[in-house]
């Protein structure tokens, strides 16, 4: 019985991988537009940043699971007593996205929807050259849409920090849009 199950599983894997690649991976890079939402200073201005890292995608028919790991630099500004204060952050992030390919143009071109949890380890968070007292751990929620074309993959993602990262009495959350481009090596 075990041998029959092993043979059946092997045939299923070979048939699935011949129809499509089961695992893909590659580098990704992109642009971020972020806001640091602070309860004491509600007026904030979005800033820009960049991201680079890599992804692995495991496909199962129209569904996929995609872990990402990337370095991110963000900037934004908040109004403190009618004075604009620049905020800069650097972090290493990881997320696991569950996605669904919902519209297929060709065998190599399709649209995707995805969502999933993430984690951010904030290395640096500075307000106008002053380091603030912040939590380095940030739990994230991601949702977005993607387009795959040949070996290229493009994602537009909204990412919301669920953790209050300010250790003082006010609350502070991260919020950003991320546009990335990736290249499937395999």
Coordinates of N, CA, C and O in Angstrom, one line a residue, residues 90-157:
X90 N 14.4 52.1 8.8 CA 15.0 51.0 8.1 C 14.6 49.7 8.8 O 14.6 49.6 10.0
X91 N 14.2 48.7 8.0 CA 13.8 47.5 8.6 C 14.0 46.3 7.7 O 14.3 46.5 6.5
X92 N 14.0 45.1 8.3 CA 14.1 43.9 7.5 C 12.7 43.2 7.7 O 12.3 43.0 8.8
X93 N 12.1 42.9 6.6 CA 10.7 42.4 6.7 C 10.6 41.0 6.0 O 11.4 40.7 5.2
X94 N 9.6 40.3 6.5 CA 9.3 39.0 5.9 C 7.8 38.8 5.9 O 7.1 39.3 6.8
X95 N 7.2 38.3 4.9 CA 5.8 38.0 4.9 C 5.5 36.7 4.1 O 6.3 36.2 3.4
X96 N 4.3 36.2 4.4 CA 3.9 34.9 3.7 C 2.5 35.3 3.1 O 1.5 35.5 3.8
X97 N 2.4 35.3 1.8 CA 1.2 35.7 1.1 C 0.5 34.5 0.5 O 1.2 33.6 -0.1
X98 N -0.8 34.4 0.6 CA -1.6 33.4 0.0 C -2.3 34.1 -1.2 O -2.9 35.2 -1.0
X99 N -2.1 33.6 -2.4 CA -2.6 34.3 -3.5 C -3.5 33.4 -4.4 O -3.5 32.1 -4.3
X100 N -4.2 34.0 -5.3 CA -5.1 33.4 -6.3 C -5.0 34.0 -7.6 O -5.1 35.3 -7.7
X101 N -4.7 33.3 -8.7 CA -4.7 33.8 -10.0 C -6.1 33.8 -10.6 O -6.7 32.7 -10.8
X102 N -6.6 35.0 -10.8 CA -8.1 35.1 -11.1 C -8.4 35.4 -12.5 O -9.5 35.2 -13.0
X103 N -7.4 35.9 -13.3 CA -7.6 36.2 -14.7 C -6.4 35.8 -15.5 O -5.3 36.4 -15.3
X104 N -6.6 35.0 -16.5 CA -5.4 34.5 -17.3 C -5.5 35.1 -18.7 O -6.5 34.8 -19.4
X105 N -4.5 35.8 -19.1 CA -4.5 36.3 -20.5 C -3.9 35.3 -21.4 O -4.5 35.0 -22.5
X106 N -2.7 34.7 -21.0 CA -2.1 33.6 -21.8 C -1.5 32.7 -20.7 O -1.6 32.9 -19.5
X107 N -0.8 31.7 -21.2 CA -0.1 30.7 -20.2 C 0.9 31.4 -19.3 O 1.2 31.0 -18.2
X108 N 1.5 32.5 -19.8 CA 2.6 33.2 -19.1 C 2.1 34.6 -18.6 O 3.0 35.3 -18.0
X109 N 0.9 35.0 -18.8 CA 0.4 36.3 -18.3 C -0.9 36.2 -17.6 O -1.9 35.7 -18.2
X110 N -0.9 36.6 -16.3 CA -2.2 36.5 -15.5 C -2.2 37.6 -14.4 O -1.1 38.1 -14.0
X111 N -3.4 37.8 -13.9 CA -3.6 38.7 -12.8 C -3.7 37.9 -11.5 O -4.3 36.8 -11.5
X112 N -3.3 38.4 -10.4 CA -3.3 37.7 -9.1 C -3.9 38.7 -8.0 O -3.7 39.9 -8.1
X113 N -4.5 38.1 -7.0 CA -4.9 38.7 -5.8 C -4.2 38.0 -4.6 O -4.0 36.8 -4.7
X114 N -3.7 38.7 -3.6 CA -3.0 38.1 -2.5 C -3.3 38.8 -1.2 O -3.6 40.0 -1.2
X115 N -3.0 38.1 -0.1 CA -3.1 38.7 1.2 C -2.3 37.8 2.2 O -2.1 36.6 1.9
X116 N -1.9 38.3 3.3 CA -1.2 37.5 4.3 C -0.5 38.3 5.4 O -0.4 39.5 5.3
X117 N -0.1 37.6 6.4 CA 0.6 38.3 7.5 C 2.1 38.5 7.2 O 2.7 37.9 6.3
X118 N 2.7 39.4 8.0 CA 4.1 39.7 7.8 C 4.7 40.1 9.2 O 4.0 40.4 10.2
X119 N 6.0 40.2 9.2 CA 6.7 40.7 10.3 C 7.8 41.6 9.9 O 8.4 41.5 8.9
X120 N 8.0 42.7 10.7 CA 9.0 43.7 10.4 C 9.9 43.8 11.6 O 9.4 44.0 12.7
X121 N 11.2 43.8 11.4 CA 12.2 44.1 12.5 C 12.8 45.4 12.2 O 13.5 45.6 11.2
X122 N 12.3 46.4 12.9 CA 12.7 47.8 12.6 C 14.1 48.0 13.2 O 14.3 48.0 14.5
X123 N 15.1 48.3 12.4 CA 16.5 48.5 12.8 C 16.7 49.9 13.3 O 17.3 50.1 14.3
X124 N 16.1 50.9 12.6 CA 16.3 52.3 12.9 C 15.0 53.0 12.7 O 14.3 52.8 11.7
X125 N 14.6 53.9 13.6 CA 13.5 54.8 13.5 C 13.9 56.2 14.1 O 14.2 56.3 15.3
X126 N 14.1 57.2 13.2 CA 14.6 58.5 13.6 C 13.7 59.6 13.3 O 13.1 59.6 12.2
X127 N 13.5 60.5 14.2 CA 12.8 61.8 14.0 C 13.8 62.9 14.0 O 14.4 63.2 15.0
X128 N 14.0 63.5 12.8 CA 15.0 64.6 12.7 C 16.3 64.4 13.5 O 16.6 65.2 14.4
X129 N 17.0 63.3 13.3 CA 18.2 63.0 13.9 C 18.1 62.5 15.3 O 19.1 62.3 16.0
X130 N 16.9 62.5 15.9 CA 16.7 62.0 17.3 C 16.1 60.6 17.2 O 15.1 60.4 16.6
X131 N 16.8 59.7 17.8 CA 16.2 58.3 17.8 C 15.1 58.2 18.8 O 15.3 58.6 20.0
X132 N 14.0 57.7 18.4 CA 12.8 57.7 19.3 C 12.8 56.3 20.0 O 13.5 55.4 19.7
X133 N 12.0 56.2 21.1 CA 11.9 55.0 21.8 C 10.8 54.2 21.2 O 9.6 54.5 21.2
X134 N 11.1 53.1 20.5 CA 10.2 52.4 19.7 C 10.4 50.9 19.8 O 11.4 50.4 20.3
X135 N 9.3 50.1 19.5 CA 9.4 48.7 19.5 C 10.0 48.2 18.2 O 9.7 48.7 17.1
X136 N 11.0 47.3 18.2 CA 11.6 46.8 17.0 C 10.7 45.8 16.3 O 11.0 45.5 15.1
X137 N 9.8 45.2 17.0 CA 8.9 44.2 16.4 C 7.6 44.8 15.9 O 6.9 45.5 16.7
X138 N 7.2 44.5 14.7 CA 6.0 45.0 14.1 C 5.3 43.9 13.3 O 5.9 43.4 12.4
X139 N 4.1 43.6 13.7 CA 3.3 42.6 13.0 C 2.5 43.3 11.9 O 1.9 44.3 12.2
X140 N 2.5 42.7 10.7 CA 2.0 43.4 9.5 C 0.8 42.6 8.9 O 0.7 41.4 9.1
X141 N 0.0 43.3 8.2 CA -1.1 42.7 7.4 C -0.9 43.2 6.0 O -0.8 44.5 5.8
X142 N -0.9 42.3 5.0 CA -0.6 42.7 3.6 C -1.8 42.3 2.7 O -2.4 41.2 3.0
X143 N -2.1 43.1 1.7 CA -3.1 42.8 0.7 C -2.8 43.5 -0.6 O -2.3 44.6 -0.5
X144 N -3.0 42.8 -1.7 CA -2.7 43.5 -3.0 C -3.1 42.7 -4.2 O -3.8 41.7 -4.1
X145 N -2.6 43.3 -5.3 CA -2.9 42.7 -6.6 C -1.6 42.6 -7.4 O -0.6 43.4 -7.1
X146 N -1.4 41.6 -8.2 CA -0.2 41.4 -9.0 C -0.4 41.0 -10.4 O -1.5 40.6 -10.8
X147 N 0.6 41.2 -11.2 CA 0.5 40.9 -12.6 C 1.8 40.1 -12.9 O 2.9 40.5 -12.6
X148 N 1.7 38.9 -13.6 CA 2.8 38.2 -14.0 C 2.8 38.2 -15.5 O 1.8 38.0 -16.2
X149 N 4.0 38.5 -16.1 CA 4.2 38.6 -17.5 C 5.5 37.9 -17.8 O 6.6 38.4 -17.4
X150 N 5.4 36.7 -18.5 CA 6.6 35.9 -18.8 C 7.4 35.6 -17.5 O 6.8 35.0 -16.7
X151 N 8.6 36.1 -17.3 CA 9.4 35.9 -16.1 C 9.3 37.0 -15.2 O 10.0 37.0 -14.1
X152 N 8.6 38.1 -15.5 CA 8.5 39.3 -14.7 C 7.2 39.2 -13.8 O 6.2 38.7 -14.3
X153 N 7.3 39.7 -12.6 CA 6.2 39.7 -11.7 C 6.1 41.1 -11.1 O 7.1 41.6 -10.6
X154 N 4.9 41.7 -11.1 CA 4.7 43.0 -10.5 C 3.6 43.0 -9.5 O 2.6 42.3 -9.7
X155 N 3.9 43.6 -8.3 CA 2.9 43.6 -7.2 C 2.7 45.0 -6.7 O 3.6 45.8 -6.6
X156 N 1.4 45.3 -6.5 CA 1.0 46.5 -5.8 C 0.4 46.1 -4.5 O -0.6 45.4 -4.5
X157 N 1.0 46.5 -3.4 CA 0.6 45.9 -2.1 C 0.4 47.0 -1.1 O 1.1 48.0 -1.0

